[in-house]
Amino acid sequence: MIYLTIATDEPAHIQAVINAEFRLDELVQVVSLTDALPGSLVVQNEIIEQPLDWTQNLPPVLLPKPLPFTPDNLLAITYLQLDNWEKVYEHSRHDRRSDAPPLADALDLLNRLQSGVSVALPPAPVNGSGLFDTYRRWHNRAVAAHYGNTETAEDAVNQAYRSAMHHAPDAEHRAFTAKHYATLLADAGQLAEADAVLTETNTADLPADAQIELLAVQTSVWLQQLTVPYDADLLARTKDALWRVLQHYEIQNRPAQVGMLLIDAAQVANFQNSFAEALGYVTRAVNLFRQEELPELLANAQYRKGVLLYTWAQTGNPQFYRPAMEAYQEALKLFTQQAAPDVFAEIQHHLGVIYAEIPDEVKRKSIWAAVSSSSFKHALAYYTRADFPYEYATICNHFGNALTKYPAAAKSDNYVKAIDLYRDALKIRTADAYPYERTLTILNYLEAGWYVGEDDPQNQRALYADMVQKAREVETLVADEKLRYEARQHLGKLADLQRDGVLS
């Protein structure tokens, strides 16, 4: 099977170099320049030319340019494409003349980044080292600091990227560096800065591959900028960009990237309340990852499918709780408590809700209640009050809601347990920090309070006073008239109890 094509103006000579290596001719095809395929390695006028790796099959380290043709240089680059590092090192270390391009150092950096081992930060270039070489050295310094196991200050990484862009010999190389600089900025949460870098460098004169790869990064930036209430123009722009990138990747036969873009498209469709469209995208991603035998991506797609169906079920469509449960259970085959404790806990949180809400026969409700309670406890074991207070409060609130839906327990009062969980949540959901979330928990607390089986008059009066105080507090927390009306309804019922002398 041919893995690499070399196009050259001296086919016989290059073929002889390839033939000298044991069985290398079975993997490498040598053709004339007129028969060159996109992405071919080119040897012309005694120079080895490599196209920029926009698909990022390898870490984005730039090799010396021009790279003189020698048999060892060609074989080092050839074996690099074939991922045979023993041969890469064997041939790149042959030519160590003082005036030879530092190919071996660049290849070693590339290998270290790919392997995830420690790297030495390349020195900053000195003035006068040559236009492309100056650019290349700044770029490789930035890439090593960004992707490598180094302790480099943020300012130093930014400076290296900006210097590389400043010294770039042409628009395509500048864009190549900009792609990775924007990725760094986006990962650091500097979304506006990343967007500006990409917009500035993604010009109409760039090759199609370059434009699409910059757009792919920009799409991920836009996805992170989408917050409630969603900007309709940004949603439309993001969706359009996703489809442009996805179609390009399909032509290039990049199934893993296509699947991940389908998941992003599902997220955008979900934001647009197009649940059926979103489900179609994520189901297609699941099938694609299963077909390509990509278990990690498949598990992530199942998780995202579960989130989508769970969200849909929460909006008044309880029939989707069961398929959400099935998707989550598939995801848990990989996202175990040991391998991915955060994802495991989040899934358990959602399963706790699902098991409490899932439609089923009355006689099976006790079984669902037991597994629901167990799931919530798994979630709280990870999302503790000390380490994750916001998530802890959310889970307590949902656990309290679930308890009110469990069948009556023989030896305990589910509503008393729910009240305790709501109180735990309210200790974190304070009026100044989380007024809206506090309001929702208070309303849940008030609803549960009516069903608490309390016989002690003193405890009854204490609960009554607390319910009155909390119902009144809602008026000070939110302007939402629907939520305030609900609180007033509780106050009215509480006043009726007092007037009728139910509380003595």
Short mmCIF file of C-alpha atoms in Angstrom, two decimals:
data_model
loop_
_atom_site.label_atom_id
_atom_site.label_comp_id
_atom_site.label_asym_id
_atom_site.label_seq_id
_atom_site.Cartn_x
_atom_site.Cartn_y
_atom_site.Cartn_z
CA MET A 1 0.00 0.00 0.00
CA ILE A 2 1.39 3.38 -1.03
CA TYR A 3 1.57 5.87 1.84
CA LEU A 4 3.66 8.64 0.28
CA THR A 5 4.21 10.07 -3.20
CA ILE A 6 7.43 11.85 -4.13
CA ALA A 7 7.23 14.07 -7.22
CA THR A 8 10.56 14.97 -8.76
CA ASP A 9 12.40 16.22 -11.83
CA GLU A 10 14.81 13.27 -11.50
CA PRO A 11 12.62 10.16 -11.05
CA ALA A 12 15.38 7.64 -11.79
CA HIS A 13 17.76 9.15 -9.24
CA ILE A 14 15.13 9.40 -6.50
CA GLN A 15 13.84 5.90 -7.25
CA ALA A 16 17.37 4.59 -6.76
CA VAL A 17 17.53 6.21 -3.31
CA ILE A 18 14.21 4.61 -2.37
CA ASN A 19 15.16 1.21 -3.78
CA ALA A 20 18.33 1.16 -1.70
CA GLU A 21 16.17 0.88 1.45
CA PHE A 22 14.68 -2.54 2.24
CA ARG A 23 11.10 -2.72 0.90
CA LEU A 24 10.66 1.05 1.05
CA ASP A 25 9.49 1.01 -2.58
CA GLU A 26 6.37 -0.88 -1.41
CA LEU A 27 5.31 2.18 0.60
CA VAL A 28 6.60 5.08 -1.50
CA GLN A 29 5.74 6.00 -5.06
CA VAL A 30 8.06 8.16 -7.17
CA VAL A 31 6.43 10.15 -9.99
CA SER A 32 7.37 13.00 -12.31
CA LEU A 33 6.43 16.57 -11.44
CA THR A 34 3.62 16.50 -13.98
CA ASP A 35 1.97 13.63 -12.10
CA ALA A 36 2.28 15.21 -8.64
CA LEU A 37 -0.67 14.72 -6.30
CA PRO A 38 -1.81 17.27 -3.68
CA GLY A 39 0.33 16.91 -0.59
CA SER A 40 3.19 15.15 -2.41
CA LEU A 41 6.76 15.53 -1.24
CA VAL A 42 8.60 17.40 -4.02
CA VAL A 43 12.26 17.14 -4.98
CA GLN A 44 13.16 19.73 -7.60
CA ASN A 45 16.38 21.49 -8.56
CA GLU A 46 18.24 19.62 -5.81
CA ILE A 47 15.84 21.01 -3.16
CA ILE A 48 13.36 19.06 -1.01
CA GLU A 49 10.07 20.92 -0.72
CA GLN A 50 7.38 20.09 1.81
CA PRO A 51 3.89 21.64 1.81
CA LEU A 52 2.69 23.15 5.07
CA ASP A 53 0.91 20.52 7.15
CA TRP A 54 -2.48 22.20 7.57
CA THR A 55 -4.12 18.93 8.60
CA GLN A 56 -1.66 18.73 11.51
CA ASN A 57 -0.83 15.06 11.16
CA LEU A 58 2.35 15.95 13.02
CA PRO A 59 3.20 18.66 15.56
CA PRO A 60 3.55 22.01 13.73
CA VAL A 61 7.35 22.19 13.81
CA LEU A 62 8.88 23.87 10.75
CA LEU A 63 11.89 22.22 9.10
CA PRO A 64 14.77 24.17 7.51
CA LYS A 65 14.08 25.74 4.14
CA PRO A 66 15.55 25.44 1.60
CA LEU A 67 16.40 21.86 2.46
CA PRO A 68 19.14 20.61 0.11
CA PHE A 69 18.60 17.25 -1.47
CA THR A 70 20.86 14.52 -0.13
CA PRO A 71 19.88 10.86 0.13
CA ASP A 72 19.94 11.10 3.92
CA ASN A 73 17.81 14.26 4.03
CA LEU A 74 15.26 12.72 1.69
CA LEU A 75 15.14 9.46 3.64
CA ALA A 76 14.82 11.30 6.96
CA ILE A 77 11.80 13.21 5.64
CA THR A 78 10.36 10.10 4.00
CA TYR A 79 10.59 8.03 7.16
CA LEU A 80 9.11 10.95 9.09
CA GLN A 81 5.97 10.65 6.95
CA LEU A 82 5.94 6.91 7.61
CA ASP A 83 6.36 7.41 11.39
CA ASN A 84 9.53 5.32 11.54
CA TRP A 85 11.55 7.33 14.05
CA GLU A 86 14.45 4.91 14.30
CA LYS A 87 15.16 5.52 10.61
CA VAL A 88 14.44 9.26 10.94
CA TYR A 89 17.20 9.62 13.53
CA GLU A 90 19.56 7.33 11.62
CA HIS A 91 19.44 9.47 8.48
CA SER A 92 19.05 12.95 10.00
CA ARG A 93 22.23 12.53 12.05
CA HIS A 94 24.45 11.57 9.16
CA ASP A 95 25.06 15.08 7.92
CA ARG A 96 26.41 17.18 10.79
CA ARG A 97 28.48 19.71 8.85
CA SER A 98 28.63 23.10 10.48
CA ASP A 99 27.00 24.71 7.44
CA ALA A 100 24.26 22.08 7.11
CA PRO A 101 20.67 23.07 7.96
CA PRO A 102 19.78 22.02 11.52
CA LEU A 103 17.37 19.35 10.33
CA ALA A 104 18.18 16.90 13.11
CA ASP A 105 17.34 19.42 15.84
CA ALA A 106 13.99 20.26 14.28
CA LEU A 107 13.09 16.60 13.83
CA ASP A 108 14.07 15.83 17.40
CA LEU A 109 11.81 18.65 18.65
CA LEU A 110 8.97 17.30 16.52
CA ASN A 111 9.41 13.80 17.93
CA ARG A 112 9.50 15.04 21.52
CA LEU A 113 6.32 17.03 21.07
CA GLN A 114 4.58 14.08 19.45
CA SER A 115 5.70 11.74 22.24
CA GLY A 116 4.85 14.16 25.03
CA VAL A 117 8.31 14.09 26.58
CA SER A 118 10.19 17.07 27.93
CA VAL A 119 11.71 19.51 25.47
CA ALA A 120 14.37 22.16 25.74
CA LEU A 121 13.05 25.56 24.68
CA PRO A 122 14.80 26.52 21.42
CA PRO A 123 16.78 29.76 21.77
CA ALA A 124 15.40 32.97 20.33
CA PRO A 125 16.95 33.68 16.91
CA VAL A 126 19.69 36.23 16.55
CA ASN A 127 19.47 39.08 14.08
CA GLY A 128 20.70 38.33 10.61
CA SER A 129 19.94 34.60 10.63
CA GLY A 130 17.92 34.94 7.42
CA LEU A 131 14.31 35.83 6.72
CA PHE A 132 12.77 32.34 6.65
CA ASP A 133 15.15 30.96 9.26
CA THR A 134 14.36 33.81 11.64
CA TYR A 135 10.66 33.15 11.18
CA ARG A 136 11.11 29.39 11.54
CA ARG A 137 13.09 29.69 14.75
CA TRP A 138 10.55 32.05 16.34
CA HIS A 139 7.72 29.75 15.26
CA ASN A 140 9.39 26.61 16.63
CA ARG A 141 10.21 28.40 19.88
CA ALA A 142 6.54 29.37 20.25
CA VAL A 143 5.32 25.87 19.38
CA ALA A 144 7.75 24.24 21.84
CA ALA A 145 6.62 26.57 24.63
CA HIS A 146 2.94 26.14 23.73
CA TYR A 147 2.70 22.39 23.18
CA GLY A 148 5.79 21.13 24.95
CA ASN A 149 6.54 20.22 28.52
CA THR A 150 8.26 23.50 29.40
CA GLU A 151 7.81 26.13 32.07
CA THR A 152 7.61 29.25 29.95
CA ALA A 153 5.98 32.49 31.00
CA GLU A 154 2.82 33.42 29.10
CA ASP A 155 4.36 36.68 27.88
CA ALA A 156 7.33 34.80 26.41
CA VAL A 157 5.06 32.45 24.45
CA ASN A 158 2.98 35.36 23.14
CA GLN A 159 6.14 37.23 22.15
CA ALA A 160 7.46 34.23 20.24
CA TYR A 161 4.22 33.83 18.30
CA ARG A 162 3.98 37.54 17.51
CA SER A 163 7.63 37.66 16.42
CA ALA A 164 7.11 34.66 14.15
CA MET A 165 4.08 36.30 12.54
CA HIS A 166 6.04 39.51 12.09
CA HIS A 167 8.92 37.70 10.33
CA ALA A 168 6.72 35.34 8.25
CA PRO A 169 7.93 35.31 4.62
CA ASP A 170 4.42 35.22 3.14
CA ALA A 171 0.71 35.23 4.00
CA GLU A 172 0.40 31.44 4.19
CA HIS A 173 3.22 31.00 6.70
CA ARG A 174 1.86 33.90 8.74
CA ALA A 175 -1.54 32.22 8.77
CA PHE A 176 0.04 28.89 9.75
CA THR A 177 1.54 30.48 12.85
CA ALA A 178 -1.62 32.49 13.51
CA LYS A 179 -3.67 29.29 13.66
CA HIS A 180 -1.67 28.03 16.61
CA TYR A 181 -1.40 31.43 18.28
CA ALA A 182 -5.19 31.79 18.12
CA THR A 183 -5.53 28.29 19.60
CA LEU A 184 -3.32 29.34 22.51
CA LEU A 185 -5.36 32.51 23.07
CA ALA A 186 -8.67 30.62 22.91
CA ASP A 187 -7.46 28.00 25.38
CA ALA A 188 -6.53 30.85 27.74
CA GLY A 189 -10.03 32.29 27.45
CA GLN A 190 -8.90 35.29 25.38
CA LEU A 191 -11.64 34.72 22.81
CA ALA A 192 -11.86 38.24 21.39
CA GLU A 193 -8.10 38.34 20.84
CA ALA A 194 -8.13 34.90 19.17
CA ASP A 195 -11.01 35.96 16.91
CA ALA A 196 -9.13 39.13 15.90
CA VAL A 197 -5.95 37.20 15.00
CA LEU A 198 -7.91 34.76 12.83
CA THR A 199 -9.99 37.42 11.10
CA GLU A 200 -6.89 39.44 10.28
CA THR A 201 -4.94 36.54 8.79
CA ASN A 202 -7.69 34.59 6.97
CA THR A 203 -7.49 36.47 3.69
CA ALA A 204 -8.94 35.59 0.29
CA ASP A 205 -5.52 34.96 -1.26
CA LEU A 206 -4.76 31.99 1.02
CA PRO A 207 -5.00 28.41 -0.28
CA ALA A 208 -8.33 26.71 0.40
CA ASP A 209 -6.82 24.36 3.00
CA ALA A 210 -5.41 27.29 4.93
CA GLN A 211 -8.70 29.19 4.87
CA ILE A 212 -10.64 26.18 6.12
CA GLU A 213 -8.21 25.35 8.93
CA LEU A 214 -8.29 28.94 10.19
CA LEU A 215 -12.07 28.88 9.96
CA ALA A 216 -12.13 25.63 11.96
CA VAL A 217 -10.30 27.31 14.84
CA GLN A 218 -12.48 30.41 14.53
CA THR A 219 -15.61 28.26 14.71
CA SER A 220 -14.43 26.78 17.99
CA VAL A 221 -13.89 30.33 19.27
CA TRP A 222 -17.41 31.36 18.24
CA LEU A 223 -18.86 28.28 19.95
CA GLN A 224 -17.25 29.38 23.21
CA GLN A 225 -18.65 32.89 22.76
CA LEU A 226 -22.23 31.61 22.55
CA THR A 227 -23.89 32.34 25.87
CA VAL A 228 -27.48 32.87 26.98
CA PRO A 229 -29.24 34.81 25.53
CA TYR A 230 -27.82 33.49 22.26
CA ASP A 231 -26.89 35.98 19.56
CA ALA A 232 -28.90 34.92 16.48
CA ASP A 233 -26.33 36.33 14.03
CA LEU A 234 -23.44 34.57 15.78
CA LEU A 235 -25.42 31.32 15.84
CA ALA A 236 -26.09 31.54 12.10
CA ARG A 237 -22.47 32.46 11.32
CA THR A 238 -21.19 29.58 13.45
CA LYS A 239 -23.53 27.07 11.82
CA ASP A 240 -22.54 28.19 8.33
CA ALA A 241 -18.84 27.96 9.17
CA LEU A 242 -19.29 24.49 10.68
CA TRP A 243 -20.83 23.22 7.47
CA ARG A 244 -18.09 24.72 5.31
CA VAL A 245 -15.40 23.04 7.39
CA LEU A 246 -17.33 19.76 7.65
CA GLN A 247 -17.82 19.50 3.88
CA HIS A 248 -14.11 20.19 3.32
CA TYR A 249 -13.14 17.47 5.79
CA GLU A 250 -15.52 15.01 4.16
CA ILE A 251 -13.79 15.59 0.81
CA GLN A 252 -10.44 15.01 2.53
CA ASN A 253 -11.80 11.79 4.11
CA ARG A 254 -11.17 12.84 7.73
CA PRO A 255 -13.93 10.93 9.56
CA ALA A 256 -12.76 11.71 13.11
CA GLN A 257 -12.84 15.46 12.46
CA VAL A 258 -16.18 15.16 10.65
CA GLY A 259 -17.67 13.41 13.66
CA MET A 260 -16.44 16.05 16.09
CA LEU A 261 -17.86 18.80 13.88
CA LEU A 262 -21.20 16.99 13.80
CA ILE A 263 -21.24 17.12 17.60
CA ASP A 264 -20.55 20.87 17.46
CA ALA A 265 -23.33 21.26 14.89
CA ALA A 266 -25.66 19.41 17.27
CA GLN A 267 -24.77 21.90 20.01
CA VAL A 268 -25.61 24.86 17.76
CA ALA A 269 -28.88 23.27 16.65
CA ASN A 270 -29.71 22.68 20.31
CA PHE A 271 -29.11 26.37 21.04
CA GLN A 272 -31.56 27.14 18.22
CA ASN A 273 -34.13 24.80 19.84
CA SER A 274 -33.91 22.49 16.82
CA PHE A 275 -33.82 19.33 18.90
CA ALA A 276 -34.62 16.88 16.09
CA GLU A 277 -31.87 18.39 13.93
CA ALA A 278 -29.42 18.21 16.82
CA LEU A 279 -30.28 14.59 17.50
CA GLY A 280 -29.71 13.76 13.84
CA TYR A 281 -26.21 15.25 13.92
CA VAL A 282 -25.12 13.55 17.13
CA THR A 283 -26.58 10.19 16.05
CA ARG A 284 -24.64 10.45 12.81
CA ALA A 285 -21.48 11.16 14.82
CA VAL A 286 -22.11 8.10 17.01
CA ASN A 287 -22.51 5.88 13.95
CA LEU A 288 -19.39 7.35 12.32
CA PHE A 289 -17.18 6.79 15.38
CA ARG A 290 -18.52 3.26 15.80
CA GLN A 291 -17.81 2.50 12.12
CA GLU A 292 -14.27 3.91 12.37
CA GLU A 293 -13.65 2.04 15.66
CA LEU A 294 -12.78 5.17 17.65
CA PRO A 295 -13.88 4.20 21.19
CA GLU A 296 -12.88 7.42 22.98
CA LEU A 297 -14.69 9.61 20.47
CA LEU A 298 -17.64 7.21 20.45
CA ALA A 299 -17.98 7.46 24.23
CA ASN A 300 -17.83 11.26 24.05
CA ALA A 301 -20.51 11.26 21.34
CA GLN A 302 -22.72 9.02 23.46
CA TYR A 303 -22.23 11.40 26.37
CA ARG A 304 -23.20 14.38 24.23
CA LYS A 305 -26.20 12.46 22.92
CA GLY A 306 -27.22 11.75 26.49
CA VAL A 307 -26.93 15.44 27.39
CA LEU A 308 -29.06 16.39 24.39
CA LEU A 309 -31.80 13.87 25.14
CA TYR A 310 -31.70 14.73 28.85
CA THR A 311 -32.16 18.42 28.01
CA TRP A 312 -34.99 17.59 25.63
CA ALA A 313 -36.70 15.40 28.25
CA GLN A 314 -36.41 18.23 30.81
CA THR A 315 -38.44 20.52 28.54
CA GLY A 316 -41.61 18.48 28.85
CA ASN A 317 -40.72 15.43 26.76
CA PRO A 318 -40.34 12.60 29.32
CA GLN A 319 -40.29 9.97 26.58
CA PHE A 320 -36.67 10.90 25.95
CA TYR A 321 -35.47 9.98 29.46
CA ARG A 322 -35.04 6.33 28.51
CA PRO A 323 -32.90 6.92 25.35
CA ALA A 324 -30.90 9.49 27.35
CA MET A 325 -30.29 6.84 30.00
CA GLU A 326 -29.17 4.33 27.36
CA ALA A 327 -26.75 6.82 25.79
CA TYR A 328 -25.25 7.68 29.19
CA GLN A 329 -24.84 4.02 30.08
CA GLU A 330 -22.93 3.47 26.82
CA ALA A 331 -20.69 6.43 27.66
CA LEU A 332 -19.97 5.00 31.12
CA LYS A 333 -18.25 2.00 29.51
CA LEU A 334 -15.29 4.34 28.92
CA PHE A 335 -15.91 7.22 31.33
CA THR A 336 -15.47 5.14 34.46
CA GLN A 337 -15.04 6.53 37.96
CA GLN A 338 -11.33 5.73 37.80
CA ALA A 339 -10.61 6.90 34.24
CA ALA A 340 -12.72 10.08 34.11
CA PRO A 341 -14.13 10.90 37.56
CA ASP A 342 -15.52 14.32 36.55
CA VAL A 343 -17.47 13.02 33.54
CA PHE A 344 -18.54 9.95 35.52
CA ALA A 345 -19.92 12.18 38.28
CA GLU A 346 -21.75 14.46 35.85
CA ILE A 347 -23.35 11.46 34.14
CA GLN A 348 -24.36 10.03 37.53
CA HIS A 349 -25.92 13.39 38.40
CA HIS A 350 -28.07 13.30 35.27
CA LEU A 351 -28.89 9.61 35.74
CA GLY A 352 -30.12 10.42 39.24
CA VAL A 353 -32.65 12.80 37.71
CA ILE A 354 -33.56 10.39 34.91
CA TYR A 355 -34.17 7.42 37.21
CA ALA A 356 -36.50 9.58 39.32
CA GLU A 357 -38.42 10.91 36.31
CA ILE A 358 -38.48 7.97 33.91
CA PRO A 359 -42.03 6.80 33.13
CA ASP A 360 -42.67 3.22 34.25
CA GLU A 361 -45.08 0.97 36.12
CA VAL A 362 -45.83 1.95 39.72
CA LYS A 363 -44.45 -1.32 41.07
CA ARG A 364 -41.05 -0.57 39.53
CA LYS A 365 -40.78 2.94 40.93
CA SER A 366 -39.06 1.73 44.13
CA ILE A 367 -36.30 0.13 42.04
CA TRP A 368 -35.80 3.34 40.06
CA ALA A 369 -35.74 5.32 43.31
CA ALA A 370 -32.96 3.15 44.72
CA VAL A 371 -30.70 3.51 41.67
CA SER A 372 -31.51 7.23 41.46
CA SER A 373 -30.40 7.78 45.06
CA SER A 374 -27.23 5.77 44.43
CA SER A 375 -26.42 7.85 41.34
CA PHE A 376 -26.82 11.13 43.22
CA LYS A 377 -24.52 9.86 45.98
CA HIS A 378 -21.88 8.94 43.37
CA ALA A 379 -22.13 12.48 41.97
CA LEU A 380 -21.82 14.09 45.41
CA ALA A 381 -18.78 11.94 46.23
CA TYR A 382 -16.90 13.86 43.52
CA TYR A 383 -18.65 17.23 43.50
CA THR A 384 -18.07 18.02 47.16
CA ARG A 385 -19.09 21.27 48.85
CA ALA A 386 -15.46 22.17 49.50
CA ASP A 387 -14.12 21.63 45.99
CA PHE A 388 -17.14 22.31 43.75
CA PRO A 389 -19.65 24.40 45.70
CA TYR A 390 -21.77 25.48 42.71
CA GLU A 391 -22.08 21.95 41.33
CA TYR A 392 -22.67 20.59 44.83
CA ALA A 393 -25.61 22.96 45.31
CA THR A 394 -27.05 22.05 41.90
CA ILE A 395 -26.91 18.33 42.66
CA CYS A 396 -28.44 18.85 46.12
CA ASN A 397 -31.30 20.78 44.55
CA HIS A 398 -31.92 18.05 41.96
CA PHE A 399 -31.56 15.29 44.56
CA GLY A 400 -34.18 17.06 46.68
CA ASN A 401 -36.52 17.25 43.69
CA ALA A 402 -35.96 13.55 42.99
CA LEU A 403 -36.78 12.58 46.59
CA THR A 404 -40.19 14.22 46.27
CA LYS A 405 -40.93 11.89 43.36
CA TYR A 406 -39.79 8.65 45.03
CA PRO A 407 -42.45 6.31 46.43
CA ALA A 408 -43.08 6.82 50.17
CA ALA A 409 -40.40 5.18 52.30
CA ALA A 410 -41.41 2.89 55.14
CA LYS A 411 -38.88 4.11 57.70
CA SER A 412 -38.15 7.71 56.68
CA ASP A 413 -39.78 10.80 55.25
CA ASN A 414 -38.52 11.64 51.74
CA TYR A 415 -39.78 15.21 52.13
CA VAL A 416 -37.72 15.77 55.27
CA LYS A 417 -34.63 14.54 53.39
CA ALA A 418 -35.50 16.85 50.49
CA ILE A 419 -35.85 19.84 52.85
CA ASP A 420 -32.39 19.11 54.29
CA LEU A 421 -30.88 18.97 50.78
CA TYR A 422 -32.55 22.24 49.76
CA ARG A 423 -31.16 23.89 52.90
CA ASP A 424 -27.72 22.61 52.00
CA ALA A 425 -28.07 24.11 48.53
CA LEU A 426 -29.30 27.45 49.93
CA LYS A 427 -26.17 27.80 52.06
CA ILE A 428 -24.25 28.11 48.78
CA ARG A 429 -26.93 29.73 46.61
CA THR A 430 -26.83 33.02 48.50
CA ALA A 431 -28.92 36.06 47.58
CA ASP A 432 -25.95 38.14 46.43
CA ALA A 433 -24.14 35.40 44.47
CA TYR A 434 -26.92 33.33 42.89
CA PRO A 435 -30.30 35.10 43.23
CA TYR A 436 -32.01 33.21 40.40
CA GLU A 437 -30.77 29.79 41.48
CA ARG A 438 -31.67 30.64 45.08
CA THR A 439 -35.20 31.50 44.00
CA LEU A 440 -35.66 28.17 42.25
CA THR A 441 -34.41 26.25 45.28
CA ILE A 442 -36.67 28.25 47.62
CA LEU A 443 -39.71 27.44 45.49
CA ASN A 444 -38.75 23.75 45.54
CA TYR A 445 -38.32 24.00 49.32
CA LEU A 446 -41.75 25.60 49.72
CA GLU A 447 -43.42 22.94 47.60
CA ALA A 448 -41.82 20.14 49.63
CA GLY A 449 -42.63 21.85 52.92
CA TRP A 450 -46.34 21.20 52.52
CA TYR A 451 -45.81 17.45 52.57
CA VAL A 452 -43.43 17.10 55.52
CA GLY A 453 -44.93 14.68 58.03
CA GLU A 454 -44.16 16.62 61.20
CA ASP A 455 -46.22 15.92 64.35
CA ASP A 456 -44.30 18.02 66.88
CA PRO A 457 -46.08 21.43 67.21
CA GLN A 458 -42.84 23.29 67.90
CA ASN A 459 -41.20 21.90 64.78
CA GLN A 460 -44.38 22.67 62.81
CA ARG A 461 -44.23 26.32 63.86
CA ALA A 462 -40.51 26.53 63.04
CA LEU A 463 -41.09 25.12 59.55
CA TYR A 464 -44.07 27.46 59.05
CA ALA A 465 -42.01 30.52 60.02
CA ASP A 466 -39.16 29.47 57.75
CA MET A 467 -41.51 28.95 54.80
CA VAL A 468 -43.05 32.40 55.32
CA GLN A 469 -39.63 34.03 55.50
CA LYS A 470 -38.38 32.30 52.36
CA ALA A 471 -41.55 32.98 50.37
CA ARG A 472 -41.24 36.68 51.19
CA GLU A 473 -37.56 36.64 50.22
CA VAL A 474 -38.39 35.70 46.62
CA GLU A 475 -39.84 39.20 46.06
CA THR A 476 -36.38 40.66 46.79
CA LEU A 477 -34.43 38.22 44.61
CA VAL A 478 -35.87 38.29 41.08
CA ALA A 479 -38.03 40.42 38.83
CA ASP A 480 -39.55 37.38 37.12
CA GLU A 481 -43.29 37.83 37.70
CA LYS A 482 -44.05 34.14 37.21
CA LEU A 483 -41.65 33.13 40.00
CA ARG A 484 -42.86 35.93 42.28
CA TYR A 485 -46.48 34.92 41.68
CA GLU A 486 -45.64 31.34 42.66
CA ALA A 487 -44.11 32.59 45.91
CA ARG A 488 -47.20 34.73 46.62
CA GLN A 489 -49.40 31.65 46.14
CA HIS A 490 -47.44 29.91 48.88
CA LEU A 491 -47.77 32.98 51.12
CA GLY A 492 -51.51 32.96 50.60
CA LYS A 493 -51.82 29.31 51.59
CA LEU A 494 -49.61 29.92 54.62
CA ALA A 495 -51.79 32.87 55.67
CA ASP A 496 -54.85 30.62 55.37
CA LEU A 497 -53.27 28.16 57.81
CA GLN A 498 -52.66 30.94 60.31
CA ARG A 499 -56.17 32.38 59.91
CA ASP A 500 -57.85 29.00 60.23
CA GLY A 501 -55.94 28.26 63.41
CA VAL A 502 -54.33 25.13 62.03
CA LEU A 503 -51.10 26.12 63.79
CA SER A 504 -51.53 26.44 67.54
#
